[in-house]
C-alpha positions as a Python dict, from the first residue, in 0.01 Angstrom:
ca = {
    (1, 'M'): (0, 0, 0),
    (2, 'S'): (-81, -274, -243),
    (3, 'I'): (193, -469, -409),
    (4, 'K'): (214, -455, -787),
    (5, 'A'): (412, -733, -1004),
    (6, 'T'): (652, -573, -1238),
    (7, 'R'): (643, -696, -1623),
    (8, 'T'): (933, -852, -1769),
    (9, 'G'): (827, -716, -2123),
    (10, 'I'): (882, -1121, -2268),
    (11, 'V'): (613, -1217, -2483),
    (12, 'L'): (576, -1577, -2626),
    (13, 'R'): (345, -1572, -2933),
    (14, 'P'): (183, -1861, -3124),
    (15, 'D'): (392, -1980, -3402),
    (16, 'P'): (205, -2108, -3702),
    (17, 'T'): (524, -2267, -3802),
    (18, 'R'): (505, -2534, -3579),
    (19, 'V'): (300, -2828, -3672),
    (20, 'L'): (240, -3215, -3645),
    (21, 'F'): (125, -3430, -3879),
    (22, 'R'): (-239, -3586, -3765),
    (23, 'P'): (-462, -3857, -3918),
    (24, 'F'): (-670, -3685, -4219),
    (25, 'E'): (-1012, -3833, -4110),
    (26, 'L'): (-1278, -3800, -4402),
    (27, 'G'): (-1550, -3985, -4224),
    (28, 'S'): (-1679, -4166, -4541),
    (29, 'T'): (-1595, -4501, -4620),
    (30, 'T'): (-1703, -4470, -4960),
    (31, 'R'): (-1489, -4141, -5032),
    (32, 'T'): (-1179, -4356, -4876),
    (33, 'L'): (-1232, -4640, -5085),
    (34, 'K'): (-1234, -4403, -5399),
    (35, 'I'): (-888, -4270, -5268),
    (36, 'I'): (-755, -4577, -5249),
    (37, 'A'): (-898, -4648, -5608),
    (38, 'R'): (-753, -4350, -5742),
    (39, 'V'): (-395, -4445, -5607),
    (40, 'G'): (-392, -4778, -5691),
    (41, 'G'): (-486, -4674, -6038),
    (42, 'M'): (-127, -4474, -6060),
    (43, 'T'): (185, -4633, -6266),
    (44, 'D'): (469, -4720, -6027),
    (45, 'E'): (649, -4426, -6199),
    (46, 'E'): (396, -4165, -6108),
    (47, 'A'): (365, -4322, -5751),
    (48, 'E'): (712, -4266, -5695),
    (49, 'Q'): (733, -3917, -5833),
    (50, 'K'): (435, -3800, -5629),
    (51, 'L'): (618, -4008, -5307),
    (52, 'D'): (933, -3805, -5416),
    (53, 'E'): (719, -3477, -5406),
    (54, 'V'): (566, -3522, -5049),
    (55, 'I'): (908, -3627, -4881),
    (56, 'R'): (1081, -3296, -5046),
    (57, 'E'): (815, -3064, -4920),
    (58, 'F'): (702, -3216, -4586),
    (59, 'G'): (1006, -3457, -4480),
    (60, 'G'): (1201, -3126, -4314),
    (61, 'R'): (932, -2996, -4124),
    (62, 'H'): (835, -3327, -3908),
    (63, 'Y'): (1024, -3608, -3700),
    (64, 'K'): (1046, -3933, -3869),
    (65, 'L'): (751, -3874, -4138),
    (66, 'E'): (793, -4182, -4271),
    (67, 'R'): (714, -4411, -3978),
    (68, 'F'): (393, -4211, -3944),
    (69, 'L'): (283, -4224, -4286),
    (70, 'L'): (334, -4626, -4226),
    (71, 'Q'): (147, -4621, -3939),
    (72, 'R'): (-156, -4428, -4142),
    (73, 'F'): (-115, -4702, -4404),
    (74, 'E'): (-184, -4993, -4199),
    (75, 'Q'): (-497, -4830, -4016),
    (76, 'I'): (-679, -4769, -4353),
    (77, 'K'): (-532, -5153, -4475),
    (78, 'P'): (-864, -5319, -4357),
    (79, 'Q'): (-1039, -5116, -4668),
    (80, 'L'): (-803, -5246, -4921),
    (81, 'L'): (-1025, -5477, -5165),
    (82, 'T'): (-753, -5744, -5177),
    (83, 'D'): (-455, -5897, -5013),
    (84, 'E'): (-205, -5820, -5322),
    (85, 'P'): (145, -5735, -5183),
    (86, 'L'): (200, -5308, -5231),
    (87, 'T'): (548, -5188, -5232),
    (88, 'L'): (664, -4976, -4954),
    (89, 'E'): (637, -4682, -5165),
    (90, 'R'): (271, -4744, -5254),
    (91, 'K'): (214, -4793, -4875),
    (92, 'L'): (402, -4459, -4789),
    (93, 'L'): (202, -4257, -5052),
    (94, 'L'): (-144, -4409, -4929),
    (95, 'G'): (-50, -4300, -4571),
    (96, 'A'): (24, -3940, -4704),
    (97, 'Y'): (-286, -3921, -4857),
    (98, 'F'): (-472, -3984, -4530),
    (99, 'T'): (-260, -3764, -4332),
    (100, 'M'): (-228, -3382, -4270),
    (101, 'E'): (-11, -3118, -4097),
    (102, 'Y'): (-201, -2946, -3745),
    (103, 'S'): (-78, -2621, -3646),
    (104, 'L'): (-114, -2672, -3298),
    (105, 'E'): (-73, -2319, -3152),
    (106, 'S'): (-157, -2120, -3462),
    (107, 'A'): (-476, -1945, -3262),
    (108, 'A'): (-336, -1912, -2944),
    (109, 'L'): (-62, -2007, -2654),
    (110, 'F'): (-193, -1914, -2361),
    (111, 'N'): (-181, -2046, -1976),
    (112, 'P'): (142, -2082, -1880),
    (113, 'S'): (230, -2327, -1562),
    (114, 'M'): (621, -2297, -1461),
    (115, 'I'): (819, -2622, -1273),
    (116, 'W'): (1204, -2642, -1207),
    (117, 'H'): (1322, -2906, -1477),
    (118, 'P'): (1411, -3212, -1320),
    (119, 'D'): (1754, -3213, -1444),
    (120, 'Q'): (1970, -2946, -1388),
    (121, 'S'): (2309, -3129, -1490),
    (122, 'N'): (2522, -2885, -1662),
    (123, 'V'): (2372, -2551, -1585),
    (124, 'P'): (2662, -2264, -1475),
    (125, 'P'): (2649, -2207, -1076),
    (126, 'G'): (2349, -1929, -983),
    (127, 'Y'): (2124, -2066, -1281),
    (128, 'K'): (1827, -2305, -1299),
    (129, 'R'): (1644, -2488, -1542),
    (130, 'F'): (1325, -2469, -1579),
    (131, 'I'): (972, -2595, -1776),
    (132, 'L'): (709, -2415, -1893),
    (133, 'S'): (405, -2556, -2005),
    (134, 'L'): (93, -2397, -2228),
    (135, 'R'): (-240, -2436, -2355),
    (136, 'A'): (-148, -2444, -2743),
    (137, 'T'): (-466, -2380, -2958),
    (138, 'G'): (-507, -2446, -3346),
    (139, 'E'): (-787, -2506, -3602),
    (140, 'G'): (-1124, -2578, -3425),
    (141, 'H'): (-989, -2448, -3126),
    (142, 'I'): (-864, -2749, -3071),
    (143, 'S'): (-625, -2713, -2743),
    (144, 'S'): (-312, -2964, -2650),
    (145, 'I'): (-26, -2903, -2390),
    (146, 'S'): (280, -2782, -2538),
    (147, 'F'): (618, -2691, -2362),
    (148, 'R'): (909, -2487, -2374),
    (149, 'M'): (1237, -2461, -2163),
    (150, 'G'): (1420, -2195, -2047),
    (151, 'Y'): (1680, -2101, -1754),
    (152, 'I'): (1696, -1826, -1494),
    (153, 'D'): (2053, -1698, -1472),
    (154, 'E'): (2231, -1564, -1186),
    (155, 'E'): (2095, -1232, -1156),
    (156, 'G'): (1713, -1385, -1197),
    (157, 'K'): (1682, -1269, -1596),
    (158, 'I'): (1437, -1517, -1744),
    (159, 'V'): (1576, -1657, -2045),
    (160, 'L'): (1347, -1909, -2294),
    (161, 'R'): (1547, -2171, -2500),
    (162, 'K'): (1425, -2101, -2858),
    (163, 'P'): (1218, -2432, -2919),
    (164, 'S'): (1295, -2698, -3235),
    (165, 'R'): (1115, -2670, -3572),
    (166, 'Y'): (947, -3024, -3506),
    (167, 'V'): (694, -3128, -3271),
    (168, 'T'): (514, -3435, -3240),
    (169, 'S'): (224, -3608, -3051),
    (170, 'P'): (335, -3962, -2821),
    (171, 'E'): (235, -4284, -2943),
    (172, 'I'): (-15, -4446, -2688),
    (173, 'V'): (79, -4732, -2440),
    (174, 'S'): (-56, -5048, -2611),
    (175, 'N'): (-10, -5232, -2323),
    (176, 'H'): (-126, -5034, -2033),
    (177, 'R'): (-292, -5241, -1736),
    (178, 'F'): (-601, -5144, -1544),
    (179, 'N'): (-659, -5182, -1178),
    (180, 'R'): (-983, -5381, -1158),
    (181, 'A'): (-1061, -5244, -823),
    (182, 'Q'): (-995, -4920, -927),
    (183, 'F'): (-1174, -4959, -1245),
    (184, 'E'): (-1504, -5047, -1090),
    (185, 'R'): (-1509, -4795, -817),
    (186, 'K'): (-1471, -4554, -1072),
    (187, 'L'): (-1772, -4746, -1253),
    (188, 'Y'): (-1949, -4715, -907),
    (189, 'E'): (-1889, -4300, -912),
    (190, 'L'): (-2045, -4293, -1259),
    (191, 'R'): (-2301, -4510, -1225),
    (192, 'L'): (-2269, -4812, -1439),
    (193, 'E'): (-2216, -5056, -1193),
    (194, 'N'): (-2467, -5349, -1218),
    (195, 'S'): (-2544, -5676, -1348),
    (196, 'I'): (-2491, -5617, -1734),
    (197, 'Q'): (-2154, -5442, -1617),
    (198, 'E'): (-2048, -5760, -1395),
    (199, 'K'): (-2101, -5981, -1692),
    (200, 'M'): (-1923, -5797, -1919),
    (201, 'M'): (-1627, -5794, -1675),
    (202, 'A'): (-1669, -6150, -1543),
    (203, 'G'): (-1332, -6358, -1664),
    (204, 'L'): (-1143, -6035, -1636),
    (205, 'G'): (-831, -6052, -1352),
    (206, 'D'): (-675, -5853, -1106),
    (207, 'E'): (-540, -5649, -1411),
    (208, 'F'): (-631, -5646, -1782),
    (209, 'S'): (-593, -5412, -2093),
    (210, 'L'): (-821, -5233, -2312),
    (211, 'P'): (-821, -5511, -2604),
    (212, 'E'): (-916, -5757, -2334),
    (213, 'L'): (-1183, -5533, -2211),
    (214, 'D'): (-1315, -5527, -2566),
    (215, 'A'): (-1307, -5868, -2640),
    (216, 'Q'): (-1496, -5962, -2323),
    (217, 'I'): (-1735, -5729, -2364),
    (218, 'K'): (-1785, -5847, -2746),
    (219, 'R'): (-1840, -6204, -2604),
    (220, 'V'): (-2120, -6115, -2421),
    (221, 'S'): (-2290, -5894, -2649),
    (222, 'A'): (-2252, -6151, -2908),
    (223, 'Q'): (-2486, -6367, -2686),
    (224, 'Y'): (-2786, -6065, -2704),
    (225, 'R'): (-3004, -5944, -2997),
    (226, 'Y'): (-2929, -5562, -2994),
    (227, 'N'): (-3055, -5431, -2648),
    (228, 'A'): (-2998, -5060, -2588),
    (229, 'E'): (-2903, -5096, -2251),
    (230, 'Y'): (-2609, -5342, -2321),
    (231, 'E'): (-2503, -5085, -2576),
    (232, 'T'): (-2468, -4780, -2301),
    (233, 'I'): (-2298, -4959, -2057),
    (234, 'A'): (-2053, -5125, -2301),
    (235, 'G'): (-2014, -4797, -2427),
    (236, 'G'): (-1916, -4615, -2052),
    (237, 'L'): (-1694, -4881, -2009),
    (238, 'L'): (-1529, -4858, -2331),
    (239, 'A'): (-1501, -4441, -2278),
    (240, 'L'): (-1369, -4523, -1925),
    (241, 'A'): (-1090, -4750, -2013),
    (242, 'K'): (-974, -4500, -2272),
    (243, 'S'): (-982, -4192, -2089),
    (244, 'N'): (-739, -4382, -1820),
    (245, 'Y'): (-412, -4465, -2042),
    (246, 'E'): (-13, -4383, -2072),
    (247, 'I'): (159, -4186, -2351),
    (248, 'H'): (528, -4232, -2442),
    (249, 'F'): (791, -3996, -2648),
    (250, 'E'): (1091, -4126, -2806),
    (251, 'E'): (1375, -4034, -2530),
    (252, 'D'): (1597, -3825, -2823),
    (253, 'Q'): (1311, -3613, -2851),
    (254, 'S'): (1399, -3271, -2737),
    (255, 'L'): (1061, -3144, -2447),
    (256, 'D'): (977, -2864, -2644),
    (257, 'E'): (911, -3111, -2969),
    (258, 'R'): (658, -3311, -2746),
    (259, 'C'): (284, -3209, -2762),
    (260, 'I'): (22, -3387, -2569),
    (261, 'F'): (-283, -3395, -2785),
    (262, 'P'): (-626, -3472, -2744),
    (263, 'T'): (-666, -3849, -2706),
    (264, 'S'): (-933, -4005, -2501),
    (265, 'P'): (-1336, -3956, -2590),
    (266, 'N'): (-1330, -3702, -2321),
    (267, 'E'): (-1085, -3480, -2496),
    (268, 'T'): (-1219, -3453, -2821),
    (269, 'N'): (-1221, -3090, -2802),
    (270, 'G'): (-929, -3005, -2629),
    (271, 'I'): (-697, -3048, -2318),
    (272, 'E'): (-718, -2710, -2145),
    (273, 'D'): (-524, -2520, -1859),
    (274, 'A'): (-295, -2783, -1724),
    (275, 'R'): (-174, -2658, -1345),
    (276, 'F'): (153, -2859, -1319),
    (277, 'V'): (326, -2906, -942),
    (278, 'Q'): (642, -3079, -801),
    (279, 'F'): (474, -3330, -542),
    (280, 'T'): (713, -3461, -258),
    (281, 'D'): (549, -3782, -112),
    (282, 'D'): (622, -3846, 259),
    (283, 'N'): (875, -4092, 135),
    (284, 'G'): (1091, -3820, -44),
    (285, 'E'): (979, -3956, -413),
    (286, 'V'): (900, -3689, -662),
    (287, 'T'): (632, -3719, -918),
    (288, 'Y'): (492, -3424, -1131),
    (289, 'Y'): (166, -3372, -1156),
    (290, 'A'): (-103, -3151, -1341),
    (291, 'T'): (-423, -3128, -1295),
    (292, 'Y'): (-638, -3015, -1626),
    (293, 'T'): (-965, -2958, -1770),
    (294, 'A'): (-1106, -3259, -2093),
    (295, 'Y'): (-1352, -3090, -2312),
    (296, 'N'): (-1556, -3309, -2553),
    (297, 'G'): (-1748, -3019, -2733),
    (298, 'K'): (-2036, -3067, -2421),
    (299, 'V'): (-1897, -3123, -2085),
    (300, 'T'): (-1572, -3049, -1917),
    (301, 'F'): (-1420, -3326, -1716),
    (302, 'P'): (-1148, -3280, -1464),
    (303, 'Q'): (-874, -3533, -1543),
    (304, 'L'): (-473, -3594, -1421),
    (305, 'L'): (-133, -3632, -1575),
    (306, 'E'): (148, -3764, -1393),
    (307, 'T'): (514, -3791, -1481),
    (308, 'K'): (874, -3872, -1359),
    (309, 'D'): (1067, -3813, -1632),
    (310, 'F'): (832, -3560, -1903),
    (311, 'T'): (900, -3905, -2121),
    (312, 'H'): (599, -4145, -1977),
    (313, 'F'): (280, -4010, -1852),
    (314, 'S'): (-20, -4144, -1713),
    (315, 'I'): (-372, -4018, -1753),
    (316, 'S'): (-638, -4076, -1514),
    (317, 'T'): (-1014, -3945, -1458),
    (318, 'L'): (-1075, -3815, -1114),
    (319, 'N'): (-1395, -3930, -962),
    (320, 'G'): (-1626, -3840, -655),
    (321, 'A'): (-1868, -3637, -565),
    (322, 'E'): (-1707, -3328, -537),
    (323, 'V'): (-1525, -3385, -903),
    (324, 'S'): (-1677, -3089, -1127),
    (325, 'N'): (-1592, -2744, -1319),
    (326, 'K'): (-1256, -2633, -1386),
    (327, 'G'): (-986, -2546, -1201),
    (328, 'M'): (-818, -2785, -948),
    (329, 'A'): (-451, -2748, -814),
    (330, 'L'): (-297, -2971, -597),
    (331, 'F'): (-35, -2921, -292),
    (332, 'P'): (269, -3015, -345),
    (333, 'R'): (252, -3274, -50),
    (334, 'K'): (59, -3414, 140),
    (335, 'I'): (-93, -3291, 470),
    (336, 'G'): (-193, -3450, 805),
    (337, 'G'): (-145, -3769, 578),
    (338, 'R'): (-345, -3654, 301),
    (339, 'Y'): (-407, -3539, -56),
    (340, 'V'): (-521, -3166, -85),
    (341, 'M'): (-644, -2973, -333),
    (342, 'I'): (-769, -2638, -381),
    (343, 'S'): (-1090, -2616, -652),
    (344, 'R'): (-1387, -2435, -747),
    (345, 'Q'): (-1733, -2629, -785),
    (346, 'D'): (-1959, -2357, -818),
    (347, 'G'): (-1803, -2153, -1062),
    (348, 'E'): (-1751, -1870, -852),
    (349, 'N'): (-1588, -1972, -463),
    (350, 'I'): (-1269, -2121, -375),
    (351, 'Y'): (-1289, -2446, -160),
    (352, 'L'): (-1012, -2701, 9),
    (353, 'M'): (-1052, -3059, -68),
    (354, 'Y'): (-861, -3335, 152),
    (355, 'S'): (-858, -3711, 23),
    (356, 'D'): (-721, -4041, 109),
    (357, 'D'): (-701, -4100, -283),
    (358, 'L'): (-564, -3927, -522),
    (359, 'Y'): (-834, -4040, -812),
    (360, 'F'): (-1137, -3985, -588),
    (361, 'W'): (-1220, -3690, -444),
    (362, 'Q'): (-1578, -3671, -173),
    (363, 'T'): (-1580, -3383, -29),
    (364, 'K'): (-1512, -2983, -8),
    (365, 'E'): (-1495, -2704, 195),
    (366, 'L'): (-1561, -2320, 181),
    (367, 'I'): (-1297, -2072, 236),
    (368, 'L'): (-1319, -1779, -13),
    (369, 'K'): (-1623, -1595, -139),
    (370, 'P'): (-1594, -1264, -382),
    (371, 'T'): (-1533, -1001, -161),
    (372, 'Y'): (-1336, -721, -368),
    (373, 'H'): (-1513, -522, -647),
    (374, 'W'): (-1231, -689, -872),
    (375, 'E'): (-1377, -1042, -800),
    (376, 'Y'): (-1737, -1005, -753),
    (377, 'V'): (-1823, -1226, -1074),
    (378, 'Q'): (-1607, -1480, -967),
    (379, 'L'): (-1274, -1645, -776),
    (380, 'G'): (-1055, -1930, -891),
    (381, 'N'): (-688, -2016, -822),
    (382, 'C'): (-414, -1960, -1067),
    (383, 'G'): (-203, -2287, -983),
    (384, 'S'): (-120, -2489, -710),
    (385, 'P'): (-41, -2333, -385),
    (386, 'I'): (381, -2269, -299),
    (387, 'E'): (458, -2346, 32),
    (388, 'T'): (641, -2018, 252),
    (389, 'E'): (735, -2025, 603),
    (390, 'A'): (448, -1762, 649),
    (391, 'G'): (211, -1991, 472),
    (392, 'W'): (71, -2161, 152),
    (393, 'L'): (98, -1858, -135),
    (394, 'V'): (-180, -1909, -396),
    (395, 'L'): (-218, -1718, -666),
    (396, 'S'): (-566, -1648, -749),
    (397, 'H'): (-779, -1454, -1018),
    (398, 'G'): (-1070, -1266, -983),
    (399, 'V'): (-1374, -1118, -1263),
    (400, 'G'): (-1492, -795, -1246),
    (401, 'P'): (-1701, -598, -1387),
    (402, 'M'): (-1660, -636, -1790),
    (403, 'R'): (-1566, -966, -1742),
    (404, 'K'): (-1195, -793, -1662),
    (405, 'Y'): (-989, -1073, -1556),
    (406, 'A'): (-718, -968, -1271),
    (407, 'I'): (-453, -1183, -1087),
    (408, 'G'): (-443, -1139, -674),
    (409, 'A'): (-281, -1389, -393),
    (410, 'F'): (-380, -1539, -96),
    (411, 'L'): (-214, -1708, 209),
    (412, 'L'): (-379, -2002, 391),
    (413, 'D'): (-209, -2169, 715),
    (414, 'L'): (15, -2423, 647),
    (415, 'N'): (-98, -2738, 905),
    (416, 'D'): (-465, -2625, 864),
    (417, 'P'): (-492, -2459, 489),
    (418, 'A'): (-861, -2405, 549),
    (419, 'K'): (-747, -2089, 749),
    (420, 'V'): (-699, -1796, 547),
    (421, 'I'): (-407, -1540, 680),
    (422, 'G'): (-465, -1274, 436),
    (423, 'R'): (-565, -1201, 82),
    (424, 'T'): (-490, -869, -140),
    (425, 'S'): (-745, -637, -139),
    (426, 'E'): (-629, -531, -489),
    (427, 'P'): (-491, -699, -786),
    (428, 'I'): (-133, -769, -813),
    (429, 'L'): (-178, -769, -1200),
    (430, 'S'): (-401, -633, -1394),
    (431, 'P'): (-433, -605, -1799),
    (432, 'D'): (-255, -306, -1966),
    (433, 'E'): (-286, -150, -2275),
    (434, 'N'): (-100, -414, -2439),
    (435, 'E'): (-237, -715, -2290),
    (436, 'R'): (-616, -648, -2295),
    (437, 'E'): (-668, -727, -2693),
    (438, 'G'): (-683, -1033, -2789),
    (439, 'Y'): (-909, -1362, -2829),
    (440, 'V'): (-1102, -1316, -2502),
    (441, 'P'): (-1028, -947, -2410),
    (442, 'N'): (-912, -841, -2079),
    (443, 'V'): (-775, -1104, -1942),
    (444, 'V'): (-445, -1189, -1726),
    (445, 'Y'): (-452, -1541, -1589),
    (446, 'S'): (-188, -1806, -1476),
    (447, 'C'): (-154, -2186, -1426),
    (448, 'G'): (101, -2209, -1162),
    (449, 'G'): (388, -1943, -1072),
    (450, 'L'): (735, -2056, -934),
    (451, 'L'): (985, -1927, -650),
    (452, 'N'): (1346, -1823, -718),
    (453, 'G'): (1482, -1697, -393),
    (454, 'R'): (1303, -1390, -310),
    (455, 'E'): (1109, -1355, -623),
    (456, 'L'): (788, -1479, -715),
    (457, 'I'): (765, -1582, -1096),
    (458, 'I'): (459, -1511, -1267),
    (459, 'P'): (388, -1640, -1611),
    (460, 'Y'): (45, -1523, -1767),
    (461, 'A'): (-157, -1548, -2060),
    (462, 'M'): (-244, -1215, -2220),
    (463, 'S'): (-637, -1235, -2343),
    (464, 'D'): (-602, -1590, -2439),
    (465, 'Y'): (-366, -1513, -2735),
    (466, 'A'): (-10, -1468, -2590),
    (467, 'S'): (194, -1529, -2254),
    (468, 'S'): (451, -1362, -2095),
    (469, 'F'): (616, -1344, -1727),
    (470, 'A'): (578, -1075, -1426),
    (471, 'T'): (771, -1077, -1086),
    (472, 'V'): (712, -998, -720),
    (473, 'N'): (890, -954, -467),
    (474, 'V'): (820, -1224, -188),
    (475, 'D'): (902, -1048, 127),
    (476, 'E'): (674, -769, 13),
    (477, 'L'): (378, -1020, -67),
    (478, 'L'): (417, -1202, 221),
    (479, 'T'): (425, -859, 435),
    (480, 'E'): (95, -700, 279),
    (481, 'L'): (-67, -1071, 349),
    (482, 'V'): (55, -1116, 714),
    (483, 'G'): (180, -794, 821),
    (484, 'Q'): (543, -910, 904),
    (485, 'N'): (845, -786, 861),
    (486, 'K'): (1057, -1003, 598),
    (487, 'P'): (911, -1368, 677),
    (488, 'E'): (1186, -1622, 558),
    (489, 'V'): (1079, -1862, 262),
    (490, 'V'): (1083, -2181, 204),
    (491, 'N'): (1053, -2278, -146),
    (492, 'S'): (926, -2622, -172),
    (493, 'Q'): (957, -2695, -530),
    (494, 'E'): (1363, -2704, -516),
    (495, 'V'): (1517, -2847, -803),
    (496, 'V'): (1563, -3236, -777),
    (497, 'S'): (1890, -3342, -766),
}
């Protein structure tokens, strides 16, 4: 008997009305100067009338719009031809001319990952609050991380909260400090460590900031005429620094108003498929991690996001000989004193990785190959492993004929996850007639499920367009995987009190 997931009927579709403001970049200094000149030619009355129109039309669609318009003015201020002081109205209007709205999920809202919310206060007895992260895709097929919130009631029903009308991207922490030893180790992994790099980092302390690094690079470069090798090394140093950064949101913003939008050079074309996990360290400290794929339009880069409160986030590059391809997912705790990840480096097989350092991964071990007809093209994980008394339960996806995706599961030994206890020979979830049409047809895909008592909740994407939920009885699934009757399940992702 094969186990099949039960669909909930909930469908979460992209909402084009959820817009955030972004810089409107023209890519031309000449055009920028012309716009500044045209605005400068407006009378005070004309400028005030136009600004009033902007605020009336857009003020109710955004969180703290005027603050962003002033920030945009400060960014274009160096291109003003004089130091003549401007009124607040002129500054706001100039900022508006270089700002645009971006509908972050106008094209798709998919590849969900689900975890328990760190704050379970004021929740009725028997209820649990959860966070759902999603890949939101908008104009230019640029992906970002969007959030929804909801709860599971005492009967196991999933209820999604209607999201706020507002959505805002975070501010980059300007005083972020880099650990020099770790930074230089990453330079070594990227093959950027040489005598030029040593000159460019000379004088920096054990910790340093991006402005300090930039200033040091400029001092060294100024001593030489144009040199292509120096330019390459300088570009690599700054790209690495900009790809390791911190962001924060206003604490009074609701979680569903927060959007993690691409920021670093690695992410210019999107942040894809974040796999969130509640990680508990050996000392009991809880951190929420998410592995994700950064895409610059040509190459994908595995990255790591971490937070304790979903207000402040740190983003880091993952490095090492075996950091490649897509779909890495972190186990929710260390095993044998080491971090563990499930991965797929070659595009078709599933591997296991161990490391003493969360940010460096040097080895891998093959544990699963495509075996059944529905996974002959490739295998991959659907989120982080879930701890049960019977073993590590991992949702997987397989690709079969006509590039049809389906979701299955396998079970790994708790103490030695390289040992495969069992795997489903048939999918537990395949696209039905209502799910097979979309941006990428015939796909169901998840970035992480959640245990709720004796039920496994699987949030999943439908053909890379919208998202839904399905459930599976954990006892029945484990019985099929290990052949025992109702093994006891331990939820390692229980609510943090």
